Amino acid sequence: MILSRKAKEAIKTALAMTIAYGIALSMDWDRPYWAGFAVAFVSQATVGLSVNRAALRMLGTVLAAIVALSLIAGFAQDRWLFILSMLPFVCFCCYMMGGPKYQYFWQVSGFVVIIVCFDSGPDPVNAFDTAVLRVQETGLGILVYSLVALFIWPVHSRSQFETVARDLAATQHQLFAAYRSLMSGEEGKAKEASQIRAQQAQQQARFGQLLNAAISDSYEVRELQQPWRQYQGSVQKLATVMERWHDSFAETRTMDLTRLLPGLPAYLDEIDHRLEQIGLMLAGEAPQRRPGPVELTLDSKATGILSHFDRAAIAVLYRRMQALEDITRAAFDALSGIRGYGQAPPIAGPARPRPRFLPDPDRLACVARFLTIVLAAYLAFIYVEGWPGGAGFVGMAGALGMALVNAPQLPISKIYAPVTVSALSAGVLYIFVMPQLATFLGLGALIFAVTLVICYSFAEPQQMLGRAFGLALFVVIASISNEQTYNFLGFATTVMMFAVMIPMLALTVYFPISWRPERVFLRQLRRFFRSCDVLISTVDRPGGGSINRRDRWRKAFHLQEVATLPNKLGTWAPRIDPAALADATPEDVRNLVAGLGELSLRMQAMVEASKPVKSEALVQALEGDMRSWSASVQGAFQHLSDNPAAATAITFRARLTEIMDGLEQRIEDVLDRSSENQMGPTGAETFYSLLGAYRGVSEALVSYAGLTERINWDAWREERF
Amino acid sequence: MIGPVPHEYAIGGVYLPPMLVAAVLGLIAVLVTVRLLNRFRWSRYFAYPPLVFVSLIVIYTVFTGTFIIGA
């Protein structure tokens, strides 16, 4: 009989859980379910993923134990001092948990501090024992699962990593082909390109996860860790550069590109070949050819007869295509070095760390929600006599609260069914089956069977919540220990604790900040336009290098907002209540988010283009006009940040078009009166980049105004619970 | 007028404090109320619904505790 992968994974977790319980009970350790928890939550699809998660859980638990013991040593005498000294660390963990690195480490650190503090705080004499017990049982669970995963049907990450790397390269090749078609005017490819882009984003995230996992469990990948990281960087940059290249098509749509860029067909063929060769190398074959020279030039004669705005647009396109050439060559070289088909490029030094701390308002809102959960649980525990669960209620609320704020988009209603089914099933086992068991043989078989059924039934990634609740409620309700007692009150208290806790968690959807998807969407939309407004105000500042440190920080913060908010809006858009959409369709909302993504890219391009410090003579001559353009666009952004519906008015669109036409005319006049030689070669490039960026922002804004018309913003803005 | 006498509630041998029962009933009543307010679009007349939500919980809990449960 051949077992499915799902069955094998379920058997491994069930076996690890049984062994962990067996060891903990034979050592006569109190609360063996902590070892069971560790097994349940570190089990992942491959050895590498599990080992990474296990390491983060272990380190998080150790840090939490140290912090919790320090807090108990210093502040256990006063309950308010105790909670106030604990909250800053827990809130810090909650904030860090939303960051790009070590999310699980911070999550574990945060909730384990609460669990240890509330387990030991009321009984400080045994605090050290409790903290050490938590650490050793977590270590036991991790060790047992790691050994089981290594010796029984081991699944190393390397093959999955190689598959994802191949898929990602194929997707990027397809995306390039789709953009090439779009560039040549095949508008029908736009929808296909959008789907491929979404697929690329998912594969990029998976590539990063599996690379980390493969480094942990595969010697071949670990040996080439640096070159693989370099290739990962090239792939990420390639995705960005292709987006920017695609972003230039709107302005160059009407131009005869093959005449303006004489080497264009050869250039596109060359990039296509490079991406094809990358795919071949990832499939284990030798490349049939190496990257050749590319001769893509701007025909000065043909561009000379274009309007200045068109000249700016073609200059921007040309620059982005050069960047595409560079990055495909770098990706090819990095991979050929890894596969041994060529000299590996020198490894770049470590990336410069982020120079300053830039807060993320969404992560701060998550902290506020988490703080509300913990404080509400604490106040209930202190002031309501006989509150179910007692101090354990606060610990459980902290752990669940951490998980909840980590995925704020997830509707709380999704946990009702798993909790109810798990609690009732665990109750039946606890009341009717467990009292019949007398030896570990029977108990072990029960633990194995229950874990197997839960892990097999909830094996898919989207069923993780059901699996986590199923296992957690089983180990909590069964309360397996060497001196096993059976008490209906214990079961009823645990059920009551969850029955009270879940409405409390549901309450935080409304208070203190509303987490209804349409409210979050509107908040983020306002922030996006406010940040655009601030960025526009910084761009037209003469002598940009002389701004002070506070202004530079502010600019970096708003740039981060503009760069990240479209993705965040994209995650909330599918969750919006259909009733709030009124006549609009989910497709309209997706288009709106795509429009914001385009505006975001153009704002970033504009900030980049405005970096040169010293204005050239011609730029100085047009400074007044550009300032008036900035003021007009800034006004538009201010309107939009106050009211996203402002863009629906026809007059608003007309005004933007009028501003753009007026600016174009004035620039044409000034440039026609001046000689282009005044600018010099670098000056011309700077000027056209800036002009292209200005035009790009205007076009994206007008296009956004068109997209908002189908949305009934009044329904979204209406106050609702 | 004498209200109900405060007493604990026993469910399957589990004794629950009256305030807890009042709070749970208050919460259920609030969830029904806000659903109705949303359904008939009356919630748009509130400046800050989350605060109204919490205020309603307090009002319903005190009302239930005083006149029905006896907390």
Coordinates of N, CA, C and O in Angstrom, one line a residue, chain A residues 201 409 524 528 561-574 593 596-597 600:
Chain A
A201 N 4.2 37.2 -7.9 CA 4.3 37.7 -6.5 C 4.2 36.5 -5.5 O 5.0 36.4 -4.6
Q409 N -6.9 40.4 8.3 CA -8.0 40.3 7.2 C -8.9 39.1 7.5 O -10.0 39.1 6.9
Q524 N -6.7 53.4 4.4 CA -5.4 53.2 3.7 C -5.4 54.1 2.5 O -4.3 54.7 2.1
F528 N -2.7 56.9 1.6 CA -1.9 56.9 0.3 C -1.9 58.3 -0.4 O -0.8 58.8 -0.7
E561 N 5.2 54.6 2.5 CA 3.8 54.4 2.5 C 3.3 54.2 1.1 O 2.5 53.4 0.8
V562 N 3.8 55.1 0.2 CA 3.3 55.1 -1.2 C 3.7 53.7 -1.9 O 2.9 53.1 -2.6
A563 N 4.9 53.2 -1.5 CA 5.4 52.0 -2.1 C 4.6 50.8 -1.6 O 4.4 49.8 -2.3
T564 N 4.2 50.8 -0.3 CA 3.6 49.6 0.3 C 2.1 49.5 0.3 O 1.5 48.5 0.3
L565 N 1.5 50.7 0.3 CA 0.0 50.7 0.5 C -0.8 50.0 -0.6 O -1.8 49.3 -0.3
P566 N -0.4 50.1 -1.9 CA -1.2 49.4 -2.9 C -1.3 47.9 -2.7 O -2.3 47.3 -2.8
N567 N -0.1 47.3 -2.2 CA -0.2 45.8 -1.9 C -1.1 45.5 -0.7 O -1.8 44.6 -0.7
K568 N -1.0 46.4 0.3 CA -1.9 46.2 1.4 C -3.4 46.3 1.0 O -4.2 45.6 1.4
L569 N -3.7 47.3 0.2 CA -5.0 47.5 -0.3 C -5.5 46.3 -1.1 O -6.6 45.9 -1.0
G570 N -4.5 45.7 -1.8 CA -4.8 44.5 -2.6 C -5.2 43.3 -1.7 O -6.1 42.5 -2.1
T571 N -4.7 43.2 -0.5 CA -5.0 42.1 0.4 C -6.4 42.4 1.1 O -7.1 41.4 1.5
W572 N -6.8 43.6 1.3 CA -8.1 43.9 1.9 C -9.2 43.9 0.9 O -10.4 43.6 1.2
A573 N -8.9 44.2 -0.4 CA -10.0 44.4 -1.4 C -10.9 43.1 -1.5 O -12.2 43.3 -1.5
P574 N -10.4 41.9 -1.5 CA -11.3 40.8 -1.7 C -12.2 40.5 -0.5 O -13.2 39.8 -0.6
V593 N -7.4 49.1 -7.4 CA -6.1 48.8 -6.7 C -4.9 48.8 -7.8 O -3.8 49.3 -7.5
L596 N -4.0 52.2 -8.5 CA -3.2 52.8 -7.4 C -1.7 52.3 -7.5 O -0.8 53.1 -7.2
G597 N -1.6 51.0 -7.9 CA -0.2 50.5 -8.0 C 0.5 51.2 -9.1 O 1.7 51.5 -8.9
S600 N 1.5 54.5 -7.7 CA 2.6 54.4 -6.8 C 3.9 54.3 -7.5 O 4.9 55.0 -7.1

